[in-house]
CSV table of C-alpha atoms (C1' of nucleotides) in Angstrom, one decimal:
chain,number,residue,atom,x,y,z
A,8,UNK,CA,0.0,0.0,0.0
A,9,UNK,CA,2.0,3.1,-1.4
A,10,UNK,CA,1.5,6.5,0.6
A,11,UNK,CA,-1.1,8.1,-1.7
A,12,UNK,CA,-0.1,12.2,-3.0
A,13,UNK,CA,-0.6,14.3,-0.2
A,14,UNK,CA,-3.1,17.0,-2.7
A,15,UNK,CA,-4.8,13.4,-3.5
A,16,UNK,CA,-5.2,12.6,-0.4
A,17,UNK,CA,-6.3,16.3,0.8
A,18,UNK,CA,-9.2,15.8,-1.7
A,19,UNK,CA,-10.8,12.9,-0.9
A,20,UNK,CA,-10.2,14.3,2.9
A,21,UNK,CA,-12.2,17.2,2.0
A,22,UNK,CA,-15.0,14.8,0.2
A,23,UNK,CA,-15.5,13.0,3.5
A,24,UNK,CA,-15.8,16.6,5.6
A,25,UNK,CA,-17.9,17.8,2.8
A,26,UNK,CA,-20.1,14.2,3.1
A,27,UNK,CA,-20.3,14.7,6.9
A,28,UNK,CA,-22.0,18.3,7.0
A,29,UNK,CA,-24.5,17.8,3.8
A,30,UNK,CA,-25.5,15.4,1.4
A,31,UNK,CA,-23.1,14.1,-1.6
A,32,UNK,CA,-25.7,16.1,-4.1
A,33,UNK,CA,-23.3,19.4,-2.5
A,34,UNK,CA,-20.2,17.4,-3.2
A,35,UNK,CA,-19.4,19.7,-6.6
A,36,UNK,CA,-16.2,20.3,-7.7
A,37,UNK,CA,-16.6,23.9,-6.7
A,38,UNK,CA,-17.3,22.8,-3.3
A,39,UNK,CA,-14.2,20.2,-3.2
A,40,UNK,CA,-11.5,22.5,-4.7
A,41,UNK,CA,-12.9,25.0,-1.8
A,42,UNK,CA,-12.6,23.0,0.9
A,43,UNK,CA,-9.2,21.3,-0.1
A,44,UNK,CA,-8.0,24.8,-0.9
A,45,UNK,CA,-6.9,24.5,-4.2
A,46,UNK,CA,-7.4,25.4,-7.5
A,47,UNK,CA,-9.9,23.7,-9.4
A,48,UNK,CA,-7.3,22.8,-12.2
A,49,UNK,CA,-5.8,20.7,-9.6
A,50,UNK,CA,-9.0,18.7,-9.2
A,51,UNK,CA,-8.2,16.9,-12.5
A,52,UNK,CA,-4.9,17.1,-11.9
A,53,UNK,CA,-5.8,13.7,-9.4
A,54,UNK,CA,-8.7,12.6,-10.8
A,55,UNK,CA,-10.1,11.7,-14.7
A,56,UNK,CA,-13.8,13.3,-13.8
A,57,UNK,CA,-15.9,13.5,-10.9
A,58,UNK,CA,-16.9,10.3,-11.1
A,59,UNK,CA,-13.8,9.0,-10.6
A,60,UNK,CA,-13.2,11.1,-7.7
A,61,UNK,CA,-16.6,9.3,-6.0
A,62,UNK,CA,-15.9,5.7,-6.4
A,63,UNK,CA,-12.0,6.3,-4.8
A,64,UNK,CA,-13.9,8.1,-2.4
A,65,UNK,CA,-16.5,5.2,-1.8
A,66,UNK,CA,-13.6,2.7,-1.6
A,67,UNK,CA,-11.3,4.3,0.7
A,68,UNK,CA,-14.8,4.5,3.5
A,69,UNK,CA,-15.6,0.9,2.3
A,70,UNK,CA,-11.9,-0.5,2.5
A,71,UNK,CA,-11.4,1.1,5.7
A,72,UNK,CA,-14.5,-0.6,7.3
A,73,UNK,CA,-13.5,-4.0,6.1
A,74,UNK,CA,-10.5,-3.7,7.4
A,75,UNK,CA,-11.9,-3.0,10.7
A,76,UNK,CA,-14.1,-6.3,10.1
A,77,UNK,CA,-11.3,-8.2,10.0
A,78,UNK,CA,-9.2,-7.3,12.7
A,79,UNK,CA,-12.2,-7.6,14.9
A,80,UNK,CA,-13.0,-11.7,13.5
A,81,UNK,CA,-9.9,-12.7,13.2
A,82,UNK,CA,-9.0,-14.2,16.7
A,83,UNK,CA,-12.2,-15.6,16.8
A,84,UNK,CA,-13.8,-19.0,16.0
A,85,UNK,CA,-16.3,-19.6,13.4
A,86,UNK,CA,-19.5,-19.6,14.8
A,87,UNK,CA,-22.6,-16.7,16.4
A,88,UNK,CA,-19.9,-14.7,18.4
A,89,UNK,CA,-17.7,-14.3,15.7
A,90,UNK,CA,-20.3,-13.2,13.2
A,91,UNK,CA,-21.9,-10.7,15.8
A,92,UNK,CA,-18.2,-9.6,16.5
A,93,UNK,CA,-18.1,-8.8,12.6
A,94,UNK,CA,-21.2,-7.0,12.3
A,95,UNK,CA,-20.7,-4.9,15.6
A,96,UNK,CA,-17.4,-3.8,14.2
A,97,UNK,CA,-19.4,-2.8,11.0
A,98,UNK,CA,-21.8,-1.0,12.8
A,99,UNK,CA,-19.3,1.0,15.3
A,100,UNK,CA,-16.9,1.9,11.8
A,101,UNK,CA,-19.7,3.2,10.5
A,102,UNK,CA,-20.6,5.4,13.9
A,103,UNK,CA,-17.2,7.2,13.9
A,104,UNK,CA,-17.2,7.6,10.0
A,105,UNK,CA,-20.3,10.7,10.1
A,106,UNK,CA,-20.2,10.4,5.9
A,107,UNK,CA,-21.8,7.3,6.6
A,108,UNK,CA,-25.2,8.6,5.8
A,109,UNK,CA,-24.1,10.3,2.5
A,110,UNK,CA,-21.9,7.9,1.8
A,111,UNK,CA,-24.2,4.7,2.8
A,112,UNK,CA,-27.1,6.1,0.9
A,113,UNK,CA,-27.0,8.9,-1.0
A,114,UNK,CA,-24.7,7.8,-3.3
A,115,UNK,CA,-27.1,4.8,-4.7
A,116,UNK,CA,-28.5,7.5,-6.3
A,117,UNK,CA,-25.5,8.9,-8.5
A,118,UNK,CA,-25.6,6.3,-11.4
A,119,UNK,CA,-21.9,6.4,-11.8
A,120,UNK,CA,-21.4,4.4,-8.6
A,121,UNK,CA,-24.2,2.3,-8.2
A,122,UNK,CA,-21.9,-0.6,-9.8
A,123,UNK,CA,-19.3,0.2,-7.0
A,124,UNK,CA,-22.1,0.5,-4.1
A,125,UNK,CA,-23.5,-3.0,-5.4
A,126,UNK,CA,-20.2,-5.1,-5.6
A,127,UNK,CA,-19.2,-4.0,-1.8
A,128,UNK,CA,-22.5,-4.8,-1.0
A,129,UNK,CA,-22.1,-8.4,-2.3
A,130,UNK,CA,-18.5,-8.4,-0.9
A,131,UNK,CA,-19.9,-7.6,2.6
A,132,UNK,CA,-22.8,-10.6,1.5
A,133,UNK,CA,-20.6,-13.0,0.8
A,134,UNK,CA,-18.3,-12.7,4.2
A,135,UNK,CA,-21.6,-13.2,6.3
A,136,UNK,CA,-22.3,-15.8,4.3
A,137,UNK,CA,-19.2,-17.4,4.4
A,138,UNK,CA,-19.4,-17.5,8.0
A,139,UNK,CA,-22.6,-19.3,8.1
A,140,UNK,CA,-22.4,-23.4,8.0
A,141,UNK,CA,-24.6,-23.7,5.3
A,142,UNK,CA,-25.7,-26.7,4.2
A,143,UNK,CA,-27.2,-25.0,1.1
A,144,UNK,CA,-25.2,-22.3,0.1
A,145,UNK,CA,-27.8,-20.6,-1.9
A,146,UNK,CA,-29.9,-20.1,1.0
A,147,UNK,CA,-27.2,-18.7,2.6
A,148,UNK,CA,-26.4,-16.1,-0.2
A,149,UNK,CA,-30.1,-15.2,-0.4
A,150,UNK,CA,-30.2,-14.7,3.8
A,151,UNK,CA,-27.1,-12.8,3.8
A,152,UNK,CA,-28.1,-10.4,1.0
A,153,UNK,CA,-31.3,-9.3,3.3
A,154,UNK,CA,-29.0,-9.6,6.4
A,155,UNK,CA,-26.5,-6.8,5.1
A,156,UNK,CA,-29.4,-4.5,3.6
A,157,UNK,CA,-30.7,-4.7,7.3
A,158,UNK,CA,-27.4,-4.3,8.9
A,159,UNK,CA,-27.1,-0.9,6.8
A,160,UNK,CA,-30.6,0.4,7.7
A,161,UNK,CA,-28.9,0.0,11.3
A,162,UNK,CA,-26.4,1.9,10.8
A,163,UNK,CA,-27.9,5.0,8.9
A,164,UNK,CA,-30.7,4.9,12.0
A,165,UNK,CA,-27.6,4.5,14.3
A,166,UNK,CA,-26.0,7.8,12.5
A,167,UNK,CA,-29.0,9.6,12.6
A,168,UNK,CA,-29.0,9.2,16.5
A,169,UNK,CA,-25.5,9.9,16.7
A,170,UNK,CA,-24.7,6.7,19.5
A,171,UNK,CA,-25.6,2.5,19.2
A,172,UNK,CA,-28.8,1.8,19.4
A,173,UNK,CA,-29.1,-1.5,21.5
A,174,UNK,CA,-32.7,-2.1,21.2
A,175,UNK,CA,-32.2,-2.3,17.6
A,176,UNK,CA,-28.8,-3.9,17.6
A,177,UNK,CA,-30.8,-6.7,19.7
A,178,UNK,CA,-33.2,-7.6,17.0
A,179,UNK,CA,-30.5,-7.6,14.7
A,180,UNK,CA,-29.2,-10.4,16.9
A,181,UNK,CA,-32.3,-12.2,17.0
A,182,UNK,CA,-32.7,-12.0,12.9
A,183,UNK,CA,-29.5,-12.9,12.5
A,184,UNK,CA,-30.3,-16.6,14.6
A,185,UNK,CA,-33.3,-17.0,12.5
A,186,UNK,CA,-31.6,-16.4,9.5
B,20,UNK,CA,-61.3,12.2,-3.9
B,21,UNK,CA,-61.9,15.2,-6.5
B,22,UNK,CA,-60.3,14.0,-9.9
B,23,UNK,CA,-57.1,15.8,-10.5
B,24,UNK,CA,-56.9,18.1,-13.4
B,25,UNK,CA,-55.9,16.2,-16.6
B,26,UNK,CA,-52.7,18.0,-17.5
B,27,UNK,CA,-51.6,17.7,-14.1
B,28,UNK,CA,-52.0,14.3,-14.3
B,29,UNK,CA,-50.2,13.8,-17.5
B,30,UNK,CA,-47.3,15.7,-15.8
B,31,UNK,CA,-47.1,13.1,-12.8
B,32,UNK,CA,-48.0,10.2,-15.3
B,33,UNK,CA,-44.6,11.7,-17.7
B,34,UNK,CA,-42.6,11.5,-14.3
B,35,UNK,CA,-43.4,7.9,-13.3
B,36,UNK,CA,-42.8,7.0,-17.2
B,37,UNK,CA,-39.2,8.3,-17.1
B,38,UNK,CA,-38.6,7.1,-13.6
B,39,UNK,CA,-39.2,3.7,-14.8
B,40,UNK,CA,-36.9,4.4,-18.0
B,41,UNK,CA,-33.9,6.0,-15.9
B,42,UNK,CA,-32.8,7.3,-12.4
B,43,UNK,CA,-34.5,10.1,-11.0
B,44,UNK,CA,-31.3,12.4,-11.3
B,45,UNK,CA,-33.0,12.2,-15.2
B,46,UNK,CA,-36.4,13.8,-13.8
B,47,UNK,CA,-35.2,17.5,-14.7
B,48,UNK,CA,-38.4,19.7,-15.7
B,49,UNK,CA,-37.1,19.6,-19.3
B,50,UNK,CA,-37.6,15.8,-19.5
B,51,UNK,CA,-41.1,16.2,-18.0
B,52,UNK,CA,-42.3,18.3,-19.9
B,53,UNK,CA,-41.2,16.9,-23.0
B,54,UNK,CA,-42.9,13.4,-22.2
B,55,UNK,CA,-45.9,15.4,-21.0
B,56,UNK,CA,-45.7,16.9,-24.8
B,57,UNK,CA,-46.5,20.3,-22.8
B,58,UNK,CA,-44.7,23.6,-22.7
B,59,UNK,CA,-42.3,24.5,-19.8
B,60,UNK,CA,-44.4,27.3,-18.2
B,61,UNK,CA,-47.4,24.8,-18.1
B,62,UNK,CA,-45.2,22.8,-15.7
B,63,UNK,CA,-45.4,26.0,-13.1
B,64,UNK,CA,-49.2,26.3,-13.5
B,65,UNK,CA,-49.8,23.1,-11.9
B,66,UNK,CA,-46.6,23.0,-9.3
B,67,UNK,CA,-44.9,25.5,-7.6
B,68,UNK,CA,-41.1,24.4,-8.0
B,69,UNK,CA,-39.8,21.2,-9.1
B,70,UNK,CA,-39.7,20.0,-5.1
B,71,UNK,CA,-43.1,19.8,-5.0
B,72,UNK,CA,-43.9,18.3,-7.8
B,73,UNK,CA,-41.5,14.9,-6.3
B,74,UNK,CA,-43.4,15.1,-3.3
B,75,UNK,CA,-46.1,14.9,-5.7
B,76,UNK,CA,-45.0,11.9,-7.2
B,77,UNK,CA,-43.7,9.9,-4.5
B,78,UNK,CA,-47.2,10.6,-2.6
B,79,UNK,CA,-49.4,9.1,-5.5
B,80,UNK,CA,-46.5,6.1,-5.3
B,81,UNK,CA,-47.1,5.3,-1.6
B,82,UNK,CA,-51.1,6.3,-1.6
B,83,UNK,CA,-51.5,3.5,-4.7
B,84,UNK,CA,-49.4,1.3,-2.3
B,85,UNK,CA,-50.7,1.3,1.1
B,86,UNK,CA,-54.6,0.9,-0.5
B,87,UNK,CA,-53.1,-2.5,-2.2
B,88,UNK,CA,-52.1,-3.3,1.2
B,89,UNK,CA,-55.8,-2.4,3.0
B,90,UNK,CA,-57.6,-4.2,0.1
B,91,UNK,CA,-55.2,-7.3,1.1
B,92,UNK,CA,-55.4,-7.6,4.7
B,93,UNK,CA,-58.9,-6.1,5.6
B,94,UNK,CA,-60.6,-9.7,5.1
B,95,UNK,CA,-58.1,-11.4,7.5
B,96,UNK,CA,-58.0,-12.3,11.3
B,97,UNK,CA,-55.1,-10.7,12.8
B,98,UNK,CA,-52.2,-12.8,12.5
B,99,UNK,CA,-49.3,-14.2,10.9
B,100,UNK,CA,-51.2,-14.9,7.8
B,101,UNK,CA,-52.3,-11.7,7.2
B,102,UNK,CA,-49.3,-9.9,8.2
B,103,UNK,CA,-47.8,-12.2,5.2
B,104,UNK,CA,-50.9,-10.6,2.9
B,105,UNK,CA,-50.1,-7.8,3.7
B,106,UNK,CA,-46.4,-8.0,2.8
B,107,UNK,CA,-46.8,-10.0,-0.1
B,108,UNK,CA,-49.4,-6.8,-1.5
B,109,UNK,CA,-46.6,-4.5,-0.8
B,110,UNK,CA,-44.2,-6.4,-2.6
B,111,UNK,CA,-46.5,-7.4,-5.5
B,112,UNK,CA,-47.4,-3.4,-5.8
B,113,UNK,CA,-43.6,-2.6,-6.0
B,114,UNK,CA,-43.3,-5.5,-8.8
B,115,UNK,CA,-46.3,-3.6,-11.0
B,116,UNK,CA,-44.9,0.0,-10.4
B,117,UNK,CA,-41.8,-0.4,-12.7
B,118,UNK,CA,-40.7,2.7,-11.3
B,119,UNK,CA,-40.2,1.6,-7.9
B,120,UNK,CA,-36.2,2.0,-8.5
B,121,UNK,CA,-36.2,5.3,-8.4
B,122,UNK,CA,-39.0,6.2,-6.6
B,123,UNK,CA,-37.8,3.9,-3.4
B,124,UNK,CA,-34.3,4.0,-3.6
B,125,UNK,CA,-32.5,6.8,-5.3
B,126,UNK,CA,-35.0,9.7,-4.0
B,127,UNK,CA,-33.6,9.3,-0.6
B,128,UNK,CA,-30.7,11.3,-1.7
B,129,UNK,CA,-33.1,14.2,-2.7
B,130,UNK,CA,-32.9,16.4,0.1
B,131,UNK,CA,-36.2,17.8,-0.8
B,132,UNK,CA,-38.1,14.4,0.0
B,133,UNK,CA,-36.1,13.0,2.3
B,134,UNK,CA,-39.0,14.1,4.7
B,135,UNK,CA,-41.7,12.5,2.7
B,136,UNK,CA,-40.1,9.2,2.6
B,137,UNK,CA,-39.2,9.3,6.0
B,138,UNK,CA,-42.8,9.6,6.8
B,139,UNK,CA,-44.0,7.1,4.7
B,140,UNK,CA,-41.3,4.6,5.8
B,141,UNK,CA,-42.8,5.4,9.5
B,142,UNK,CA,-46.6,4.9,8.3
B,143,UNK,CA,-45.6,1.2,7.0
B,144,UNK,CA,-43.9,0.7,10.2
B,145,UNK,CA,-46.4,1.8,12.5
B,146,UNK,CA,-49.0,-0.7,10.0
B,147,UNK,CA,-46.8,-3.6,10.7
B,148,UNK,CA,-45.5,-3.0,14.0
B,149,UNK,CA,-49.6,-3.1,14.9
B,150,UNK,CA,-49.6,-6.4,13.5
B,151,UNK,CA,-47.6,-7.6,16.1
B,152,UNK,CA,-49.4,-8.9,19.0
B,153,UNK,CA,-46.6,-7.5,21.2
B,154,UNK,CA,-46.3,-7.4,24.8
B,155,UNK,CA,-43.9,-4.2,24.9
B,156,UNK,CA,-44.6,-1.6,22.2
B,157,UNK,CA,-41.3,-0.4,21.8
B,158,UNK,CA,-39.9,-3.4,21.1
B,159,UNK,CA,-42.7,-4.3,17.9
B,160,UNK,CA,-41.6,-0.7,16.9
B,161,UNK,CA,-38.2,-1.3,16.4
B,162,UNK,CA,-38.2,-4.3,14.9
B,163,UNK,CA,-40.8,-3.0,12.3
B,164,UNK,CA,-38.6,-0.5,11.4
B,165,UNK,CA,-35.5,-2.9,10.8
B,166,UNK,CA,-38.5,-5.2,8.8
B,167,UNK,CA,-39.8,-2.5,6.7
B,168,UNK,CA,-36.4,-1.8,5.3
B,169,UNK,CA,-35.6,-5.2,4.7
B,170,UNK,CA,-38.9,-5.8,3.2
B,171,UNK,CA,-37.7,-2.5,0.7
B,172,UNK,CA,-34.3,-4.5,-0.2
B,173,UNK,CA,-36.5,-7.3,-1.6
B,174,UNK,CA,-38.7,-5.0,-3.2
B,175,UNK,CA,-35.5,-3.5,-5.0
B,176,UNK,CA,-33.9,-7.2,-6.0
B,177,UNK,CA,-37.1,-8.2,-7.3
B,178,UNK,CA,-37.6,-4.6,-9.4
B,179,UNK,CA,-33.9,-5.8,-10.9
B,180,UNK,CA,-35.0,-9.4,-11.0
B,181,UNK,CA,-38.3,-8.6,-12.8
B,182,UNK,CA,-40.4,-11.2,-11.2
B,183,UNK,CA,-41.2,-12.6,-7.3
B,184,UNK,CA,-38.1,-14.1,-5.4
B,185,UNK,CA,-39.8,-17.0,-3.4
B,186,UNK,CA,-36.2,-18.0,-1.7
B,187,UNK,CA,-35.9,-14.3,-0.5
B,188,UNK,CA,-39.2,-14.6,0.3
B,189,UNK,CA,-39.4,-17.5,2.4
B,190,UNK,CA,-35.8,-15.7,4.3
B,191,UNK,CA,-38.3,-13.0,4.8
B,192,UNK,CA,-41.2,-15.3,6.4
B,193,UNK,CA,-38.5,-16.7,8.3
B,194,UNK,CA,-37.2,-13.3,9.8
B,195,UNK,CA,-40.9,-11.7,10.0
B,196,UNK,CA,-41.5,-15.4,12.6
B,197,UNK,CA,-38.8,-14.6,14.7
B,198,UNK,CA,-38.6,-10.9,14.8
C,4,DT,C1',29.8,24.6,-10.7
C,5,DG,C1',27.0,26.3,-14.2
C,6,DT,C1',23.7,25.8,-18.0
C,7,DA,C1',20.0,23.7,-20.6
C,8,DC,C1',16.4,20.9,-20.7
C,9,DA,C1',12.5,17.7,-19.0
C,10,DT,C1',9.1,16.6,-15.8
C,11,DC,C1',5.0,17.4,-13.5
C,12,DA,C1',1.9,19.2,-9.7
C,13,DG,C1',-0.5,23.2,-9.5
C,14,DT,C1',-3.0,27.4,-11.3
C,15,DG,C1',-7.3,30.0,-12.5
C,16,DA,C1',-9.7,32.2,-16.2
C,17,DA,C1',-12.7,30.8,-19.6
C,18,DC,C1',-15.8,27.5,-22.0
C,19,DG,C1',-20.3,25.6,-23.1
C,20,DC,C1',-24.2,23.5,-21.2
C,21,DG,C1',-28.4,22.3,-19.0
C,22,DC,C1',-30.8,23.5,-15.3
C,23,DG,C1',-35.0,25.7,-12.6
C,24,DT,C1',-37.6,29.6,-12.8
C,25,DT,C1',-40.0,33.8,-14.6
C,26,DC,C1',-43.1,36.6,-17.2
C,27,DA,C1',-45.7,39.0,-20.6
C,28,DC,C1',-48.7,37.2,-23.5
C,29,DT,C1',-52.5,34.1,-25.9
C,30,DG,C1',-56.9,32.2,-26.5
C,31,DA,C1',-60.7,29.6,-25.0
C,32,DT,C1',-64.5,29.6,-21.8
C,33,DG,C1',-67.7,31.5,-18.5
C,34,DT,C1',-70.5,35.4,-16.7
C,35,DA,C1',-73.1,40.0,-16.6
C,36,DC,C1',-76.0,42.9,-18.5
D,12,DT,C1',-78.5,38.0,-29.3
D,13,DG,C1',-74.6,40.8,-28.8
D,14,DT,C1',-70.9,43.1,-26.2
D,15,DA,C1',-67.7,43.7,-22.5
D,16,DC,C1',-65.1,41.8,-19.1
D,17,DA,C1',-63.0,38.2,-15.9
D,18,DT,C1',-60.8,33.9,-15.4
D,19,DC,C1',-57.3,30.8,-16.0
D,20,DA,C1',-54.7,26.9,-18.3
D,21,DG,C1',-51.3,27.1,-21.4
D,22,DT,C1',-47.2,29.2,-24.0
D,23,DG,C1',-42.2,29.6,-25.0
D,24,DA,C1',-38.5,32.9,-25.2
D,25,DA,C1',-35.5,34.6,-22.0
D,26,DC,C1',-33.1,34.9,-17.5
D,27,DG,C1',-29.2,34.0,-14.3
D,28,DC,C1',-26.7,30.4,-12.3
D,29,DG,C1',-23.7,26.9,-11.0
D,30,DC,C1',-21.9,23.0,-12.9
D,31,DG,C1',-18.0,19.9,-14.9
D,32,DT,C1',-14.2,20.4,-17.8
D,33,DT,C1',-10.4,22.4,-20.5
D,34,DC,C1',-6.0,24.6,-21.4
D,35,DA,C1',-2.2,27.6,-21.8
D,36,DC,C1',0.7,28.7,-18.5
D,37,DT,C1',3.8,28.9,-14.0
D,38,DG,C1',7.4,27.5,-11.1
D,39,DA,C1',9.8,24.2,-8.4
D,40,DT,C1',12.6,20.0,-8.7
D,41,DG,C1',15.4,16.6,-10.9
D,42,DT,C1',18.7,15.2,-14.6
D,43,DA,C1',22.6,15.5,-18.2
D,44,DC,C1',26.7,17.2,-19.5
DNA sequence: TGTACATCAGTGAACGCGCGTTCACTGATGTAC
DNA sequence: TGTACATCAGTGAACGCGCGTTCACTGATGTAC
């Protein structure tokens, strides 16, 4: 992993300021050059198009979060404690990453990165469904793919309240059994 | 219910035709109009900005949706049955309305409507969260709310899909049992 | 050590474009007398 | 029946605006000889 440019890097640090205090419909050019305080030149200087500039931006949150997931399975053994460990480490990345809501949701929107949004999501499907002992894996592909568009609603109602929500988190657990 | 003034109606019937054609980003006055075959001032006769005229939309959307639902269930003895009825008329709506994409998913990141789906998304809640035959209230309530947005995810797979999922389906029965 | 050239991140004025909105106007229909 | 006026949906040219993108240029740093 090579240290990315430091203007790069003081873009897409901008992006995720920009994501945390409005929506990413405000995340223009004009807005990004502004907050990074540079020229605007220097916006394509880094990036092909603004497109471009959102799916790096979608995959740096994304990566980051999954790297979080797996530090926080790895000592543990397969089984309900290890997948709760997973998806509480999910839902906590998400708390201290306040894009989350722009970047969660808002971008499904922006046609450029639905193709992105869609092949973390099946990422994030196939590593819960990995971790269930299936005996037909389809089912466990169709569970997870509910599971993880549940898991998100948790965490963009999670955001909105700014702290966990246990009551909610509780359910999750209980849907999560019944799989 | 007074009937709505024709060319209003052709303006909202022009919005839900391109919704089902593209994204909502595409639903720019220009487009409307053009579908509606009207001129552009006509569009300001009949809605005061371009806000209101989504709220518009997404309103008919949801009313359409929720009588589906009343038609389905009103026959039926509370229970797990009907809360399935009721489900299965949401999801059988969504599956008609071609437009559901866009009208479900990718408004969300309109600021404008954000409110109005929010409410609706509260409405369905509070429908199926009375279903429950819960000892604590608050408990039904939030697991409702983590329901309803799973039960939106299958909507959306199936809009893709183009036809009824029964595996997610019966994952969905599974989760709505154990809730 | 000094000169010439290459590289490349950074600059910011300028561009065309499509957007949402406005507004003076038209023309059909209804009402008053 | 005819005339005058009011109402109101509909028109479309024109508006200002902010957008994403381009491009000729700058200036610092590295390289060759």
């Amino acid at each position: 992993m090579s240290a990315p440019h430091p203007t790069r890097q003081a873009l897409l640090d901008a992006g995720v300021r920009l994501a945390e205090a409005s929506s990413l419909a405000n995340l223009s050019v004009n807005a990004i050059v502004g907050k990074a305080d540079v020229a605007k030149g220097t916006f394509y200087v880094h990036f092909a198009d603004r497109k471009a500039y959102l799916v790096a931006l979608h995959r740096g949150f994304h990566d980051d979060l999954l790297a979080q997931i797996r530090v926080a399975i790895e000592p543990l053994p397969p089984g309900n404690e290890r997948i709760r460990a997973g998806v509480s480490a999910y839902l906590d990345g998400c708390l201290k990453a306040r894009a989350v809501k722009a970047l969660l949701l808002e971008s499904r929107a922006e046609p450029e990165i639905t193709n992105e949004v869609q092949k973390r999501n099946r990422a994030f499907s196939r590593l819960l469904a990995s971790e269930f002992e299936a005996a037909d894996a389809v089912e466990a592909a169709g569970a997870a793919r509910l599971l993880v568009a549940t898991i998100a609603e948790l965490a963009l109602a999670e955001a909105e309240k700014g702290n966990p929500d246990q009551a909610l988190r509780r359910h999750l657990w209980r849907m999560l059994a019944a799989r």
